[in-house]
mmCIF file of C-alpha atoms and ligand atoms in Angstrom:
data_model
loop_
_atom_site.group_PDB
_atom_site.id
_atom_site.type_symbol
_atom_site.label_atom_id
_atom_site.label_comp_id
_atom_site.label_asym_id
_atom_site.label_seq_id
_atom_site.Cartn_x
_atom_site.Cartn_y
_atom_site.Cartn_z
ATOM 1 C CA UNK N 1094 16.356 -15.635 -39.939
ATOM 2 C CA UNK N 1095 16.494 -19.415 -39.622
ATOM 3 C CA UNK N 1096 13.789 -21.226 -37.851
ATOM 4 C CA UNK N 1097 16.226 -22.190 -35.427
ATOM 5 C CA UNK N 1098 16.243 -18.915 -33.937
ATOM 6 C CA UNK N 1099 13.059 -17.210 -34.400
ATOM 7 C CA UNK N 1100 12.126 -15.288 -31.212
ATOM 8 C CA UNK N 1101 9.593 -16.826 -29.467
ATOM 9 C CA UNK N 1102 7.664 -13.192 -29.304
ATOM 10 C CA UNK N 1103 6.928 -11.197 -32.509
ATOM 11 C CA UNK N 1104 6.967 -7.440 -32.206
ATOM 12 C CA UNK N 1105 6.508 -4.913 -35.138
ATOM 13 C CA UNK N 1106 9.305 -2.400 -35.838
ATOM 14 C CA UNK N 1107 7.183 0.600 -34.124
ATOM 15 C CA UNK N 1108 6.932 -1.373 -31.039
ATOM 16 C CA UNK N 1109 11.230 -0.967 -31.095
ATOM 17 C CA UNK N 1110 11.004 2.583 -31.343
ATOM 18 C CA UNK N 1111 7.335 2.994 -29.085
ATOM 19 C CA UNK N 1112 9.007 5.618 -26.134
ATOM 20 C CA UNK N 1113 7.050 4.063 -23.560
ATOM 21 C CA UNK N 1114 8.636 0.525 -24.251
ATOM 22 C CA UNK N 1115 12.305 1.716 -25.176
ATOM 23 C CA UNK N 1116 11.556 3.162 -21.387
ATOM 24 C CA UNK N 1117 10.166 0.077 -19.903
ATOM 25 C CA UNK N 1118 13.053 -1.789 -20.702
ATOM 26 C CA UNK N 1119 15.659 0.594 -19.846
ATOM 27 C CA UNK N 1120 14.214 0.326 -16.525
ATOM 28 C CA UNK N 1121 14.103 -3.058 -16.092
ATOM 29 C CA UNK N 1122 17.702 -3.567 -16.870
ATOM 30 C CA UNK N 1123 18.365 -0.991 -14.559
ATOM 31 C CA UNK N 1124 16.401 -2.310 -11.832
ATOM 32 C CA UNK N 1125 18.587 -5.911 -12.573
ATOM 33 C CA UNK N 1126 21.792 -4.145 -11.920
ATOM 34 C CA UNK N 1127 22.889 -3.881 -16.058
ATOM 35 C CA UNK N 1128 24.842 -1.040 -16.666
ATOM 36 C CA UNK N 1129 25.357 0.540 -20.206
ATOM 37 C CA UNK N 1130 22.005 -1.342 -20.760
ATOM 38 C CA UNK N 1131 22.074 0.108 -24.383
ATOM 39 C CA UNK N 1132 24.210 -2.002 -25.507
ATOM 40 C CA UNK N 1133 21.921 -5.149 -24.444
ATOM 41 C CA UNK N 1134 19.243 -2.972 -26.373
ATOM 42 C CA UNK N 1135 20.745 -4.239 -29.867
ATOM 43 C CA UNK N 1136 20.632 -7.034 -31.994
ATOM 44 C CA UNK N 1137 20.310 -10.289 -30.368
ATOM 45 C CA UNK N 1138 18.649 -9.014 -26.981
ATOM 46 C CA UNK N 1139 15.600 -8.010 -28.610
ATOM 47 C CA UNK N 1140 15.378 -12.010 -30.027
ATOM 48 C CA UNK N 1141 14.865 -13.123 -26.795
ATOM 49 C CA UNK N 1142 11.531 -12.225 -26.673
ATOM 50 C CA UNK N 1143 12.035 -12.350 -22.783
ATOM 51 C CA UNK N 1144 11.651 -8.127 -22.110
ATOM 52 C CA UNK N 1145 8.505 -8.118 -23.605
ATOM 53 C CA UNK N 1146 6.165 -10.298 -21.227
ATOM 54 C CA UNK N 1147 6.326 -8.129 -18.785
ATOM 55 C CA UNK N 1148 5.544 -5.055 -21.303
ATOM 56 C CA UNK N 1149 2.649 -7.026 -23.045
ATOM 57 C CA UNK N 1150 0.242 -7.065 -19.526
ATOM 58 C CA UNK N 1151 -2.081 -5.008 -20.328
ATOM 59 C CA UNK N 1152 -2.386 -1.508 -17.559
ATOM 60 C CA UNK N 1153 -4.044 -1.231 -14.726
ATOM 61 C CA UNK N 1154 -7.586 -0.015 -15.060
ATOM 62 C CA UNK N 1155 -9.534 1.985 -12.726
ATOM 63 C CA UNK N 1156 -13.399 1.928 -12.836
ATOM 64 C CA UNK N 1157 -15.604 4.541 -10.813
ATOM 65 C CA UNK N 1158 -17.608 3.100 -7.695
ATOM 66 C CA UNK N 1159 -21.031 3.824 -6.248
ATOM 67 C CA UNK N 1160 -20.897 4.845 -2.292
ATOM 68 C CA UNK N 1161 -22.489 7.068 0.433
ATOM 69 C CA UNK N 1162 -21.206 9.655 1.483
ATOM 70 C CA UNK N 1163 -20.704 9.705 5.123
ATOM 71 C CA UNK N 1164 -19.660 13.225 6.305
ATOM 72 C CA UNK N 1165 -19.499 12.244 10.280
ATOM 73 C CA UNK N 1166 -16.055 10.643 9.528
ATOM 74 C CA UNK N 1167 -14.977 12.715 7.429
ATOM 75 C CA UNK N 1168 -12.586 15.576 7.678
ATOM 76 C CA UNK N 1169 -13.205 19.174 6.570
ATOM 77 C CA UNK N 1170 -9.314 19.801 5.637
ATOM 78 C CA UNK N 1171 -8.726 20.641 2.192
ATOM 79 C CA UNK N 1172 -8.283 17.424 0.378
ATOM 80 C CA UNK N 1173 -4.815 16.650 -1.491
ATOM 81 C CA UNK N 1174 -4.896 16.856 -5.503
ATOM 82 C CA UNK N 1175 -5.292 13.254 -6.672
ATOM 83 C CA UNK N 1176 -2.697 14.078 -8.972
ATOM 84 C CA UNK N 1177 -0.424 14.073 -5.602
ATOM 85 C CA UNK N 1178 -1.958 11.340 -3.703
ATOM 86 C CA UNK N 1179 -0.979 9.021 -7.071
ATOM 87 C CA UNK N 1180 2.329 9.964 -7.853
ATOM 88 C CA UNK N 1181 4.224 10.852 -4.288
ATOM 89 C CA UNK N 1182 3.807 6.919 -2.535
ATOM 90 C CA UNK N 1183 5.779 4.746 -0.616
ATOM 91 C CA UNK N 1184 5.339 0.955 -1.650
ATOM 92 C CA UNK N 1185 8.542 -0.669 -1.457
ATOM 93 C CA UNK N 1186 7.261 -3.518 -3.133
ATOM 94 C CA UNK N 1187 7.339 -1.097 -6.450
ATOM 95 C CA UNK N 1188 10.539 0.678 -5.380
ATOM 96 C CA UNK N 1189 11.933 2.619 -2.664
ATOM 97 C CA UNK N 1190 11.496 6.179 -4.348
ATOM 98 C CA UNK N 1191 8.389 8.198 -4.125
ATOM 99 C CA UNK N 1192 7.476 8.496 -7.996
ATOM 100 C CA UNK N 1193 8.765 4.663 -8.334
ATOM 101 C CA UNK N 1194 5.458 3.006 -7.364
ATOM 102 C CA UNK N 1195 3.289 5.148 -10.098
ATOM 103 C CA UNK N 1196 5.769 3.932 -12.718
ATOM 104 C CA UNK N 1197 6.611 0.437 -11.330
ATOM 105 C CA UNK N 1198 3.190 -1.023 -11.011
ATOM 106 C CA UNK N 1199 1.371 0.533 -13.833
ATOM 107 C CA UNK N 1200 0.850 -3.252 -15.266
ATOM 108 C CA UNK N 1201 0.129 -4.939 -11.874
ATOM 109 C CA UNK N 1202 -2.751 -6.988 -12.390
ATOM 110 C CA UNK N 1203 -5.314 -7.041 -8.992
ATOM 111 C CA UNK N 1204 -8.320 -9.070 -10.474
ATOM 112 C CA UNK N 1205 -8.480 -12.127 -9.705
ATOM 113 C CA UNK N 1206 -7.845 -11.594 -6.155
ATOM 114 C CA UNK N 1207 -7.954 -13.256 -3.168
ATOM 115 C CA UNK N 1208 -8.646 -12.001 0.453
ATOM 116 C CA UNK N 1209 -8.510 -14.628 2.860
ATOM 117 C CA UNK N 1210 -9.708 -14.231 6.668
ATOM 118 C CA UNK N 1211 -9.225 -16.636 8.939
ATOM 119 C CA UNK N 1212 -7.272 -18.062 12.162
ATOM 120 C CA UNK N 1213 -9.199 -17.739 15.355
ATOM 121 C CA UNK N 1214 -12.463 -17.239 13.684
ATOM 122 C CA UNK N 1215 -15.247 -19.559 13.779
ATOM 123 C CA UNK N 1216 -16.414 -19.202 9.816
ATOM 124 C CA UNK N 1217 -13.117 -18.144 8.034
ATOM 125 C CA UNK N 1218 -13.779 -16.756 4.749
ATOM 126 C CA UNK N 1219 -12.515 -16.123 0.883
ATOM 127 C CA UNK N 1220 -13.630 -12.718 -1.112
ATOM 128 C CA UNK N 1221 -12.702 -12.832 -4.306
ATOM 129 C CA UNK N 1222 -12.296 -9.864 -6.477
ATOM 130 C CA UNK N 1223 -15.988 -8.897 -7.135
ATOM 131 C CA UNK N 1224 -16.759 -9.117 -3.542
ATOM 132 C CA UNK N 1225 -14.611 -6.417 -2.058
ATOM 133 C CA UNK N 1226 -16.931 -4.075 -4.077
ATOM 134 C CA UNK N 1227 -20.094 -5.928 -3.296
ATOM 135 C CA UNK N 1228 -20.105 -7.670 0.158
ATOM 136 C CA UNK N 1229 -20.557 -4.353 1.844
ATOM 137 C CA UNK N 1230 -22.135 -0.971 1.258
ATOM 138 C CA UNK N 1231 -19.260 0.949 0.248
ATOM 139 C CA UNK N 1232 -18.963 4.638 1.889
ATOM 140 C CA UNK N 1233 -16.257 8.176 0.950
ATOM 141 C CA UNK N 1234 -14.388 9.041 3.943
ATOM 142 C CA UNK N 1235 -12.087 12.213 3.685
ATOM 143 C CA UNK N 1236 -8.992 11.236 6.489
ATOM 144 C CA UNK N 1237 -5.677 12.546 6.904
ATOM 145 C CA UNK N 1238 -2.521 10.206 6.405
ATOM 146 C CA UNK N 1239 0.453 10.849 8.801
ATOM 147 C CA UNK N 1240 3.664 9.377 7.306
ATOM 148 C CA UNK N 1241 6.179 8.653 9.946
ATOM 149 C CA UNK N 1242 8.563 10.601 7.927
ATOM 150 C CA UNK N 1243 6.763 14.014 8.632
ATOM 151 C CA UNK N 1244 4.289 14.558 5.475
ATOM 152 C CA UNK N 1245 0.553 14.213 5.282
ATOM 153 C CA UNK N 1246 -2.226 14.374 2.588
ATOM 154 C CA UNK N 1247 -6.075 14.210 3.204
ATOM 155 C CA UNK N 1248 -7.737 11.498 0.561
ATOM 156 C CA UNK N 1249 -11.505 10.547 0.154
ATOM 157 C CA UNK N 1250 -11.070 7.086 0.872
ATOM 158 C CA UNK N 1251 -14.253 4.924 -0.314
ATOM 159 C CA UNK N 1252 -14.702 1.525 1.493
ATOM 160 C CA UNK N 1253 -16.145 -0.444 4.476
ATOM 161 C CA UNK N 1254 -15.292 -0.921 7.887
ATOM 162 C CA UNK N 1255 -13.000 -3.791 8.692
ATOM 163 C CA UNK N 1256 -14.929 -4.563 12.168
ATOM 164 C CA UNK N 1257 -17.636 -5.561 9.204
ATOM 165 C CA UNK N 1258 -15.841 -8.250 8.017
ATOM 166 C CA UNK N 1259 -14.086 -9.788 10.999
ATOM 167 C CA UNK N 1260 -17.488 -9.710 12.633
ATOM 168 C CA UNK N 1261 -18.731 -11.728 9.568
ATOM 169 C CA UNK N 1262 -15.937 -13.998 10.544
ATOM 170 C CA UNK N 1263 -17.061 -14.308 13.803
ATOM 171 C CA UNK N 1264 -13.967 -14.437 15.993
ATOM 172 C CA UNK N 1265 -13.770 -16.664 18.881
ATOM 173 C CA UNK N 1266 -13.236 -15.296 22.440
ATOM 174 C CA UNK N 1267 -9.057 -16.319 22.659
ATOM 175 C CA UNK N 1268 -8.617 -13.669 19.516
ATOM 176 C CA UNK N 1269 -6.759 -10.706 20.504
ATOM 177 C CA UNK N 1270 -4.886 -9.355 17.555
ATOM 178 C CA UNK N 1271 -4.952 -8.842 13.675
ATOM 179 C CA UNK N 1272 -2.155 -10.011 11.537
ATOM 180 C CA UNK N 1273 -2.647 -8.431 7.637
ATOM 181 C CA UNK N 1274 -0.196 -9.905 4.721
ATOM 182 C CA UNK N 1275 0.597 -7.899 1.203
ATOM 183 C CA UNK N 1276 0.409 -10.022 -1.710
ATOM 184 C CA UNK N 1277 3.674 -11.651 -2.324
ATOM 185 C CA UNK N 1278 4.365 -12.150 -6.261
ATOM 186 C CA UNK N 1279 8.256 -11.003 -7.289
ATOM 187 C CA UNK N 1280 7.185 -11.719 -10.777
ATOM 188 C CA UNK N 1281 5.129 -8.687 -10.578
ATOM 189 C CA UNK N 1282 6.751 -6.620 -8.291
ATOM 190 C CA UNK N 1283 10.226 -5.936 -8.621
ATOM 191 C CA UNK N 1284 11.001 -4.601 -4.897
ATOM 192 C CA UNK N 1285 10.433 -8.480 -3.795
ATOM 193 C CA UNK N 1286 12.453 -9.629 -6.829
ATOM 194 C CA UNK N 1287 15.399 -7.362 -5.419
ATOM 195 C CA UNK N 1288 16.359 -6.129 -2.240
ATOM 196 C CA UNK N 1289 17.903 -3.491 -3.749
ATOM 197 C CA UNK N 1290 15.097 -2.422 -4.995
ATOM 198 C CA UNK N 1291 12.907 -3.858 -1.658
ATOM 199 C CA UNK N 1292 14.642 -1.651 0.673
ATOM 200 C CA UNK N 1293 15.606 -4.837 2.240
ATOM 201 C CA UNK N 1294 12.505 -5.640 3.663
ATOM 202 C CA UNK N 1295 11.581 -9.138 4.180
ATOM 203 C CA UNK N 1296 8.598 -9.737 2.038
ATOM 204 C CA UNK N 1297 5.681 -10.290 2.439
ATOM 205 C CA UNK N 1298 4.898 -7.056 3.858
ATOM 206 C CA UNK N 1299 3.245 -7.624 7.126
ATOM 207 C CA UNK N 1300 1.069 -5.696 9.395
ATOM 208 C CA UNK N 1301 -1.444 -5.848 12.500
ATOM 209 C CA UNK N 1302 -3.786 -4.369 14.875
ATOM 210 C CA UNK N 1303 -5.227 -5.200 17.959
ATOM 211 C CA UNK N 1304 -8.378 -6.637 17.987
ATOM 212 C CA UNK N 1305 -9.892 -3.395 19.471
ATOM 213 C CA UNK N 1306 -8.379 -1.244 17.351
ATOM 214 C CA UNK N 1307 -9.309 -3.366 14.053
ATOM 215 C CA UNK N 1308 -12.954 -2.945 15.669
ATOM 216 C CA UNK N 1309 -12.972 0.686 16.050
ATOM 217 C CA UNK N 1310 -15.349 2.039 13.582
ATOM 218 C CA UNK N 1311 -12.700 4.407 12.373
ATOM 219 C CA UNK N 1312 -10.473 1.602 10.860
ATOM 220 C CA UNK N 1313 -11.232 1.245 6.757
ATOM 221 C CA UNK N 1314 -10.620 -1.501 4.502
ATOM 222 C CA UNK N 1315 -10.366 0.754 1.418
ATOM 223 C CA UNK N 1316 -11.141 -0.020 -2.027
ATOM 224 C CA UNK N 1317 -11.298 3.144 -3.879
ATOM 225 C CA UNK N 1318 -10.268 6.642 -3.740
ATOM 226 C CA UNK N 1319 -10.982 9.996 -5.520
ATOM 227 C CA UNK N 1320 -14.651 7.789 -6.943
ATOM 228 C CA UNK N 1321 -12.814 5.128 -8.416
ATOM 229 C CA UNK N 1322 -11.104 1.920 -7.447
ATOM 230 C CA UNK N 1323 -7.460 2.151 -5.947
ATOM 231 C CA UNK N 1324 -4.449 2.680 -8.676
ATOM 232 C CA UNK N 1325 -2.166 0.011 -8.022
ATOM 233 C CA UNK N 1326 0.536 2.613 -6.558
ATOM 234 C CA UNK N 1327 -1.906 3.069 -3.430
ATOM 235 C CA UNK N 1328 -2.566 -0.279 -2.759
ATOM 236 C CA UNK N 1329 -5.061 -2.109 -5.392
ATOM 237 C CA UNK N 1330 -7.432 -3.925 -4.756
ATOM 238 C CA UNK N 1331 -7.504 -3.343 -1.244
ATOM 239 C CA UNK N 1332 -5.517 -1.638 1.424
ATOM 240 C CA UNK N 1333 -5.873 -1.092 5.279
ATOM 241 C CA UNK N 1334 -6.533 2.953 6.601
ATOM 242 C CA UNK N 1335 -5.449 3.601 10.068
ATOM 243 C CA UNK N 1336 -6.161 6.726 10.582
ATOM 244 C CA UNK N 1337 -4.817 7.781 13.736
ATOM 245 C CA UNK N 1338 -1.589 5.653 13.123
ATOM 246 C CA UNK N 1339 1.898 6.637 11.293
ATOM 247 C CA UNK N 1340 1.111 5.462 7.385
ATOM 248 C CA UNK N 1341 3.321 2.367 7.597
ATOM 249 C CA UNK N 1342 0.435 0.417 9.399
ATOM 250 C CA UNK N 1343 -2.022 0.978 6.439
ATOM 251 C CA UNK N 1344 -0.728 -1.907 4.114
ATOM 252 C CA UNK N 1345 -1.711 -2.196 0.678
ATOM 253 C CA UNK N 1346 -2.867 -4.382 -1.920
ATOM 254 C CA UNK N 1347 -3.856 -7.259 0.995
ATOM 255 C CA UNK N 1348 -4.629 -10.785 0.285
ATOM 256 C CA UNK N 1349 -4.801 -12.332 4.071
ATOM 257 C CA UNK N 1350 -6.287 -11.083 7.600
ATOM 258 C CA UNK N 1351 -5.860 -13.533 10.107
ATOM 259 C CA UNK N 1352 -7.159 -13.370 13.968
ATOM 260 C CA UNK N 1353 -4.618 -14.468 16.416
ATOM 261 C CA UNK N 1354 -3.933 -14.870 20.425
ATOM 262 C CA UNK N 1355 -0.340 -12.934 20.043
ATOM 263 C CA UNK N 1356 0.996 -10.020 18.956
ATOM 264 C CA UNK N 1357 1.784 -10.626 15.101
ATOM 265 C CA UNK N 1358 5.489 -9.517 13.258
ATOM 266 C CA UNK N 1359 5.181 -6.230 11.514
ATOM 267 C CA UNK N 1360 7.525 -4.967 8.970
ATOM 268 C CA UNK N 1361 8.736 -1.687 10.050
ATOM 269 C CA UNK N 1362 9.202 -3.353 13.523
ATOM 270 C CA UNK N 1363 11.655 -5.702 12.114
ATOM 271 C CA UNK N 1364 13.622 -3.684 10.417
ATOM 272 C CA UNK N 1365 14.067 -1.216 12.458
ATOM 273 C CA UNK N 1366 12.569 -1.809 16.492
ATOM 274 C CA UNK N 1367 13.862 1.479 17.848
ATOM 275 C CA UNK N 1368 12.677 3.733 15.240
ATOM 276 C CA UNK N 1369 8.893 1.676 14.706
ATOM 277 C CA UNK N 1370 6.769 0.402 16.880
ATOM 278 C CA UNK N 1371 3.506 -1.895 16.720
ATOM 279 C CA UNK N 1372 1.550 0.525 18.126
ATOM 280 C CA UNK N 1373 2.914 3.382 15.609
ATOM 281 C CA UNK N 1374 0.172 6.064 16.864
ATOM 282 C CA UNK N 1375 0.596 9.408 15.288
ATOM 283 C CA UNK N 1376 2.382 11.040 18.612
ATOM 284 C CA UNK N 1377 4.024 14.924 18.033
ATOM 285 C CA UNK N 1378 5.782 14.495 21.715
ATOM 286 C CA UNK N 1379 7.266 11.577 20.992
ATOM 287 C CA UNK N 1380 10.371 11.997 18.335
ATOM 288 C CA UNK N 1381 11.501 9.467 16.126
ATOM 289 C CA UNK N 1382 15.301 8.926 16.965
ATOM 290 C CA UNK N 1383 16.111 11.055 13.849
ATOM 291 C CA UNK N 1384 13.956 13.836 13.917
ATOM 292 C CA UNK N 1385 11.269 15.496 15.021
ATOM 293 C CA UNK N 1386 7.139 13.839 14.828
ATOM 294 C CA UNK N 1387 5.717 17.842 16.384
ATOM 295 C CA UNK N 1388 4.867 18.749 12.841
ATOM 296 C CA UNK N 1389 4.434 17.904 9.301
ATOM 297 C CA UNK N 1390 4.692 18.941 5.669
ATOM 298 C CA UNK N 1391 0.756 19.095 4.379
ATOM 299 C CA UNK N 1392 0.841 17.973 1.011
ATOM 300 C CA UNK N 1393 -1.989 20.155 -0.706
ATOM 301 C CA UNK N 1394 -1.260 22.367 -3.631
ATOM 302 C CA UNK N 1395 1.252 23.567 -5.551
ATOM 303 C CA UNK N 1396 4.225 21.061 -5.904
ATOM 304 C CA UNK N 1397 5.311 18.986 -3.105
ATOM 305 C CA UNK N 1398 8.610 21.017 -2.829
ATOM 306 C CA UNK N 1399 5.982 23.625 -2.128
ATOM 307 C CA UNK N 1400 6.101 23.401 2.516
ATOM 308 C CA UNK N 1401 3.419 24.181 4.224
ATOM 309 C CA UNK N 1402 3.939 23.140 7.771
ATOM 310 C CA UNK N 1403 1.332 22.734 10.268
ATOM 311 C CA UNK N 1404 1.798 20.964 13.677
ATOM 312 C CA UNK N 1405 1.173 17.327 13.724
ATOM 313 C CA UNK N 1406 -1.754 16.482 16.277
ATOM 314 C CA UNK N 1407 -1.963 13.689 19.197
ATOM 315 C CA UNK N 1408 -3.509 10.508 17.325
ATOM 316 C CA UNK N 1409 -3.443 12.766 14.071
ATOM 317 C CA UNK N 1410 -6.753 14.618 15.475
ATOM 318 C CA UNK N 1411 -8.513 11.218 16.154
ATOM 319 C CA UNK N 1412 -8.619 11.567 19.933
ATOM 320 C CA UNK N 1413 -11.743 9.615 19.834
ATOM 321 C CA UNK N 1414 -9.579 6.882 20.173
ATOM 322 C CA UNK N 1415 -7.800 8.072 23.028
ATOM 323 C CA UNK N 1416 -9.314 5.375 25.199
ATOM 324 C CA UNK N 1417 -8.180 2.405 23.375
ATOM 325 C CA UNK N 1418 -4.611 3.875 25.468
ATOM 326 C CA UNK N 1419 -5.737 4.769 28.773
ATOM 327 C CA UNK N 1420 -3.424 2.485 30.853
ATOM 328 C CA UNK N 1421 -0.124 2.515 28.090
ATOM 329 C CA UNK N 1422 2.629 4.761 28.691
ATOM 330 C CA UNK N 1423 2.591 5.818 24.468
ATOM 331 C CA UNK N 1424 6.583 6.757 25.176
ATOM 332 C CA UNK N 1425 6.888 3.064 25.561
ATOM 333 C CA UNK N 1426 4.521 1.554 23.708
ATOM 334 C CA UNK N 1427 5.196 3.859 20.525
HETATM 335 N N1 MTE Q 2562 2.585 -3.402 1.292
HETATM 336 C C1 MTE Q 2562 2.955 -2.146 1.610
HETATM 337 N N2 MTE Q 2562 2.078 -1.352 2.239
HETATM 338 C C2 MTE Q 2562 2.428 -0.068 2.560
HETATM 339 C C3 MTE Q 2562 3.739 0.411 2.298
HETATM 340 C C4 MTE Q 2562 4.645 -0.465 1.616
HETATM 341 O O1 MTE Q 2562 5.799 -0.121 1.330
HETATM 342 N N3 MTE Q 2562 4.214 -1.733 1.300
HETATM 343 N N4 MTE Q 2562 4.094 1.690 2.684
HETATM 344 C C5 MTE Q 2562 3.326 2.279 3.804
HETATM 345 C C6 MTE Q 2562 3.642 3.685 4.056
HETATM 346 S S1 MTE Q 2562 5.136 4.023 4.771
HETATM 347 C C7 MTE Q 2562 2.727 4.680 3.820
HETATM 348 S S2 MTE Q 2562 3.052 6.290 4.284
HETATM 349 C C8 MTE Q 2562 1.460 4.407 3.108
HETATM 350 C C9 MTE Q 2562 1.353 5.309 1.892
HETATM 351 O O2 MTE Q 2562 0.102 5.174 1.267
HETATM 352 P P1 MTE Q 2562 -0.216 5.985 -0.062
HETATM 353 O O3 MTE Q 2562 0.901 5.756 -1.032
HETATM 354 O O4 MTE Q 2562 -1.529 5.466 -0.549
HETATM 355 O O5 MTE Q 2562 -0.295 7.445 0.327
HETATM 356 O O6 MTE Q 2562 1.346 3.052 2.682
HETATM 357 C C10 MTE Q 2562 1.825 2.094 3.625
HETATM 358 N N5 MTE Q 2562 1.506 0.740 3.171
HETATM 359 MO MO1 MO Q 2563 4.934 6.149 5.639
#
C-alpha cells in the first residue's frame, strides 16, 4: 500500500471479522439508506477509515448509586424486569422501533454534560455531570409509566424532585410554565441525522410543564434506575418522570429547563395536535382518535407478546393531583 493511500485509521484483521463490528456497520449503512451494503463492505470501503469512529467510542457505562428509599411514593405493583424496561423504549432520537434505542445508543457518551436552568429565574444555573448525582439527596421511587400507545411498566426510578432545583433557581413571580430541551447532537444520534430514522420529528425534542405541575412533589428528575445510573436507551444522564402523564412528556437525556410566561412548543403537540396534547394526563375516558386509552398492556413478566391487560386508571392512579385540574374540562384540555 503506498503512502498515498494509507487509511487514516488502522484496524487489525480480527477487528474485520469482530461480529459486533461487521454488525455495527451493516447498520449504519442501513440507517444511510445503502442497499446491498455488502458490497461497500469490501476492499476500498474499509480504507476509509470513516465507519470506524463511530465504532471506536468506547460503551456506555453504568455505575450503581447511593439513595433512600422512600416508600410513601412509591407503588406496591410488581415492578417490570429491568431486562424489559431496557430493551422495549421509545427514543426516536435512537430510532423509531422499540429494540432500536438499546442497540442505537449503546456508544452515546453522557459525561460531560450540561444541564442548564434558566429564563425567568433570578439565579439561573449550570450542573455539570457530577452534580446531577451530588447536588441533591438522591431517593428510589417505584412509579408506573403510561405510554399513550396503551402499555405500561412500573420502574424504581432513583432521583430528586425537580421543584428542588427550580426552587434553587428561584423563579420570579411572571414564571408560569416549564420548557425542557433533549440534547441535540446528530453526530451521535442517528434519528436527528435522519428523519427517516427521526420519525420526522423536529429535533430537539421538546417538552414542558406548568409551573405547578413541575412543583408537585410527585414530578422526578431521574438519574438512575434499577440502583444504577440511566442506560442511555432510557434517557442518560437525566430524564424528566411525569407520573400521572402519557410517557411522551417524560423526556430524556435533558440538557436545558427554562422558566417561561407562555405555554412552551412540545413535540408530540406539533406533530400531531389532535392526537397529543400539552396537558397529556393519563385519562381512560378520553380516547385517542385511534383507539382506545380505558386500558393497557402491563408489561411485567414473561415476554412482552405475553398481554396482560388491566384497566388504565384516571391520572394513572395519581389522583393526588386531581386538583391541579379542578376548573379544566380534561376532554379539552387533553
Ligand atoms: N427525547 C425523547 N424523550 C422521550 C421520547 C423520545 O422519543 N425522545 N419518548 C417518550 C415516550 S413516548 C415514552 S413512552 C418514554 C419512554 O421511556 P422509557 O423508554 O424509559 O420507558 O420516553 C419519552 N421521552
Ligand atoms: Mo410513549
Amino acid at each position: 500500500m503506498s503512502k498515498r493511500f494509507k487509511p487514516s485509521v488502522v484496524f487489525k484483521d480480527n477487528q474485520v471479522t469482530d461480529e459486533a463490528v461487521y454488525h455495527d456497520r451493516r447498520r449504519l449503512l442501513k440507517s444511510m439508506g445503502f442497499v446491498g451494503a455488502s458490497a461497500l463492505l469490501s476492499g476500498n470501503a474499509y480504507g476509509q477509515g470513516w465507519f470506524w469512529e463511530r465504532e471506536e467510542k468506547p460503551l456506555a457505562q453504568q455505575r450503581p448509586l447511593e439513595f433512600t428509599n422512600n416508600s410513601s411514593f412509591s407503588t406496591n405493583d410488581t415492578l417490570t424486569p429491568e431486562s424489559k424496561a431496557t430493551t422495549y423504549n421509545n427514543f426516536y432520537e435512537f430510532g423509531m422501533g422499540k429494540d432500536d434505542p438499546v442497540e442505537e445508543a449503546k456508544h452515546f457518551q453522557t459525561d460531560p454534560w450540561q444541564l442548564r436552568i434558566d429564563g425567568l429565574v433570578n439565579k439561573p444555573l449550570t450542573l455539570g455531570y457530577d452534580d446531577l448525582f451530588n447536588q441533591f439527596q438522591l431517593e428510589e421511587r417505584a412509579y408506573r409509566l403510561r405510554c399513550v400507545e396503551a402499555w405500561s411498566m412500573v420502574i424504581p426510578w432513583i432521583g430528586f424532585e425537580l421543584g428542588q432545583l427550580i426552587r434553587q433557581a428561584d423563579p420570579l413571580s411572571s414564571a408560569k410554565y416549564v420548557a425542557f430541551e433533549t440534547l441535540y447532537d446528530p453526530d451521535q444520534m442517528p434519528g436527528q441525522k435522519n428523519r427517516f430514522i427521526g420519525g420526522g420529528i423536529d429535533y430537539p425534542y421538546v417538552e414542558g410543564l406548568r409551573l405547578d405541575e413541575a412543583m408537585h412533589p410527585l414530578t422526578l428528575l431521574s438519574v438512575g434506575m434499577y440502583g444504577k445510573t440511566l442506560p442511555p436507551q432510557n434517557g442518560a444522564p437525566i430524564r424528566l418522570v411525569v407520573p400521572w402523564k402519557y410517557g411522551f412528556k417524560s423526556i430524556k437525556s435533558i440538557v436545558r429547563i427554562r422558566l417561561t410566561d407562555k405555554q412552551p412548543p412540545t413535540t408530540w403537540n406539533i406533530l400531531a395536535p389532535n392526537e397529543y396534547g400539552f396537558y397529556a394526563n393519563v385519562n381512560p375516558s378520553v380516547a385517542h382518535p385511534r383507539w382506545s386509552q380505558a386500558s393497557e398492556r402491563r408489561i411485567t413478566t414473561g415476554g412482552v407478546l405475553n398481554r396482560n391487560r388491566i384497566p388504565t386508571q384516571p391520572f394513572n392512579g395519581y389522583t393526588e393531583v386531581a386538583s391541579l385540574y379542578s376548573n379544566m374540562d380534561l376532554t379539552r384540555f387533553y
